[in-house]
XYZ file of C-alpha atoms in Angstrom:
213
model
C 12.061 -0.070 28.427
C 8.800 -1.685 29.376
C 7.606 -5.005 27.559
C 4.260 -3.389 26.218
C 2.946 -4.745 22.764
C 4.238 -3.750 20.709
C 7.875 -4.695 21.640
C 6.007 -8.134 22.084
C 4.775 -7.677 17.964
C 8.543 -6.408 17.198
C 10.074 -9.847 18.726
C 7.082 -11.551 16.901
C 8.334 -10.282 13.729
C 11.621 -11.056 14.351
C 11.298 -14.548 15.259
C 9.596 -14.848 11.662
C 12.226 -13.462 9.875
C 14.616 -16.382 11.544
C 11.937 -18.685 10.531
C 12.362 -17.289 7.197
C 16.162 -18.051 7.611
C 15.800 -21.317 8.366
C 12.574 -22.598 6.284
C 11.095 -21.446 2.317
C 7.895 -23.055 3.933
C 6.126 -19.324 3.969
C 7.290 -18.582 0.522
C 4.697 -19.109 -1.419
C 2.338 -16.814 0.754
C 4.575 -14.050 1.515
C 6.529 -13.340 -1.460
C 3.653 -12.012 -3.102
C 2.952 -9.477 -0.933
C 6.503 -8.444 -0.070
C 7.365 -8.321 -4.003
C 4.935 -5.830 -4.348
C 6.370 -3.076 -1.893
C 10.668 -4.577 -2.037
C 11.198 -3.887 -6.042
C 11.185 -7.502 -6.751
C 11.461 -9.801 -3.134
C 13.675 -12.498 -2.132
C 14.434 -14.473 0.803
C 17.587 -12.493 1.538
C 14.820 -9.366 1.518
C 12.119 -10.954 2.912
C 14.153 -12.048 5.553
C 15.770 -8.103 6.663
C 12.444 -6.940 5.895
C 10.976 -8.764 8.322
C 14.070 -8.512 10.829
C 14.236 -4.846 10.698
C 10.403 -4.122 11.317
C 10.787 -5.851 14.401
C 13.692 -4.699 15.238
C 11.805 -0.740 14.391
C 9.030 -1.545 16.863
C 10.877 -2.864 19.551
C 13.859 0.403 19.766
C 10.321 2.245 19.249
C 10.515 2.014 23.369
C 13.669 2.544 24.236
C 13.525 5.692 25.846
C 10.741 6.713 28.781
C 10.070 9.813 27.127
C 9.872 11.232 23.404
C 12.421 12.724 22.462
C 12.778 14.660 19.555
C 11.354 13.053 17.027
C 10.121 15.616 14.560
C 14.392 16.858 14.275
C 15.698 13.649 14.004
C 12.348 12.531 11.548
C 13.749 15.373 9.589
C 17.447 14.582 9.378
C 16.178 10.950 8.649
C 14.378 12.148 5.435
C 17.555 13.684 4.802
C 20.085 11.222 5.368
C 17.927 9.233 2.973
C 17.536 11.427 0.665
C 21.544 11.809 0.102
C 22.162 8.400 0.169
C 19.913 7.470 -2.444
C 21.553 10.232 -4.660
C 24.839 8.762 -3.501
C 23.855 5.590 -5.001
C 23.395 7.316 -8.259
C 26.990 9.091 -8.310
C 28.561 6.014 -6.805
C 27.764 4.053 -10.437
C 28.607 7.305 -12.544
C 32.094 6.991 -10.731
C 31.962 3.244 -11.218
C 30.889 3.276 -14.764
C 33.826 5.978 -15.462
C 36.653 4.133 -13.797
C 35.815 0.891 -16.125
C 34.980 2.633 -19.458
C 31.380 1.456 -19.463
C 28.390 3.055 -20.272
C 25.724 4.478 -18.109
C 22.940 3.591 -19.340
C 24.849 -0.352 -19.765
C 24.010 -3.030 -17.275
C 27.174 -4.374 -15.452
C 27.034 -8.332 -14.631
C 29.593 -9.502 -12.553
C 30.192 -13.491 -13.004
C 31.165 -15.397 -10.317
C 29.488 -17.929 -7.279
C 26.380 -16.299 -8.538
C 25.200 -13.533 -11.316
C 25.300 -10.108 -10.098
C 23.968 -6.655 -11.574
C 24.201 -3.623 -10.878
C 22.791 -0.461 -13.142
C 21.897 3.202 -12.604
C 18.066 2.257 -12.974
C 18.475 -0.602 -10.447
C 21.679 -0.251 -8.162
C 23.484 -3.379 -5.901
C 26.806 -1.385 -5.557
C 26.072 -0.743 -2.146
C 24.099 -3.942 -1.596
C 27.407 -5.841 -2.326
C 29.218 -4.035 0.213
C 26.767 -4.792 3.419
C 26.691 -8.528 1.664
C 30.696 -8.575 1.715
C 30.137 -8.185 5.467
C 27.510 -10.543 5.878
C 29.325 -12.855 4.553
C 32.778 -12.102 6.656
C 30.927 -12.772 9.316
C 27.727 -15.568 9.128
C 29.549 -16.946 5.641
C 28.651 -21.139 5.319
C 25.441 -19.398 7.705
C 24.272 -17.776 4.768
C 22.288 -19.877 2.799
C 22.475 -20.647 -1.167
C 18.817 -18.708 -2.191
C 20.313 -15.032 -0.731
C 22.607 -12.836 -3.379
C 25.259 -10.971 -0.874
C 25.905 -9.522 -4.293
C 29.209 -10.117 -3.468
C 30.821 -10.230 -7.103
C 30.568 -6.554 -7.449
C 32.777 -6.470 -3.910
C 36.201 -5.240 -5.763
C 34.203 -3.081 -8.235
C 33.344 -0.533 -5.992
C 34.669 2.538 -5.623
C 36.073 4.240 -2.400
C 33.696 6.765 -2.565
C 30.906 4.091 -1.752
C 32.765 2.746 1.557
C 32.127 6.238 2.582
C 28.823 6.769 1.930
C 28.053 2.902 3.511
C 28.954 4.489 7.081
C 25.828 6.777 6.937
C 23.885 4.054 7.320
C 23.930 3.342 10.884
C 23.807 7.575 10.775
C 20.293 6.776 9.222
C 18.922 4.053 11.605
C 20.283 5.888 14.962
C 17.590 8.364 13.718
C 14.677 6.395 12.124
C 15.058 4.838 16.486
C 15.092 8.663 17.665
C 12.653 9.843 15.024
C 9.588 6.741 16.585
C 10.092 7.325 20.334
C 6.516 6.828 21.664
C 4.252 7.846 18.854
C 0.847 5.739 18.691
C 1.261 2.411 17.684
C -0.718 3.122 13.422
C 2.202 5.859 13.688
C 4.859 3.194 15.007
C 3.685 0.614 12.637
C 4.218 2.695 9.434
C 7.312 4.698 10.157
C 8.805 0.579 10.777
C 7.409 -0.426 7.982
C 8.295 2.581 5.653
C 12.390 3.262 7.428
C 12.750 -0.724 6.645
C 11.575 -0.278 2.993
C 13.659 2.607 2.926
C 17.592 1.343 4.084
C 16.566 -2.073 1.584
C 15.588 0.007 -1.704
C 19.025 2.595 -0.464
C 21.290 -1.197 -0.637
C 18.780 -3.153 -3.299
C 17.768 -1.152 -5.678
C 18.600 3.125 -4.635
C 16.665 5.970 -5.952
C 14.931 4.825 -9.367
C 13.878 1.643 -7.957
C 12.098 3.976 -4.869
C 10.617 5.911 -7.268
C 9.572 2.750 -8.868
C 7.686 1.714 -5.891
C 5.739 5.083 -4.978
C 4.694 4.703 -8.561
C 3.771 1.159 -8.333
C 1.400 1.835 -5.425
């Protein structure tokens, strides 16, 4: 993998994600912009978005030859749809187990309030957040909501669904190999939005973003 402009730009995005992590000086500049395509932006979402965007750009240059990118792109689209639908099913199972209505917004009160609903789910986010808390612990700032307040309520089905995320990540990387720069950037951008949407918001939040745009 030779260093080229795509890798350099990707590295700069990752550095920018690190800057956002340690300081809030760019909040007033980037938050009104990322809010438009991240279904309500936050510090955590901004960090993950720019980190993923940079990582996807770098990994798109991993192989010297093009892989069967169209096949992997179709697989990525199917997997993304499965994960978004699974998020709704997870919310339904969660509500049936707790005996609460399908249209009820459930709030968990812990160190920080965390809510979840079918229209804007945070159940998968709580699993991802639980992993981050175990790995990083006190390094995570107060401005980042990990959703761990919901972790102990997540049905077992959710822990199976989350395993599809790394598979989706890999197929996205394979689908983006050695494409033209504009295509690479668009794939990295929308793939980052998709992964964040799966974890934080779910299918209806993604549909809202598409309609809003």
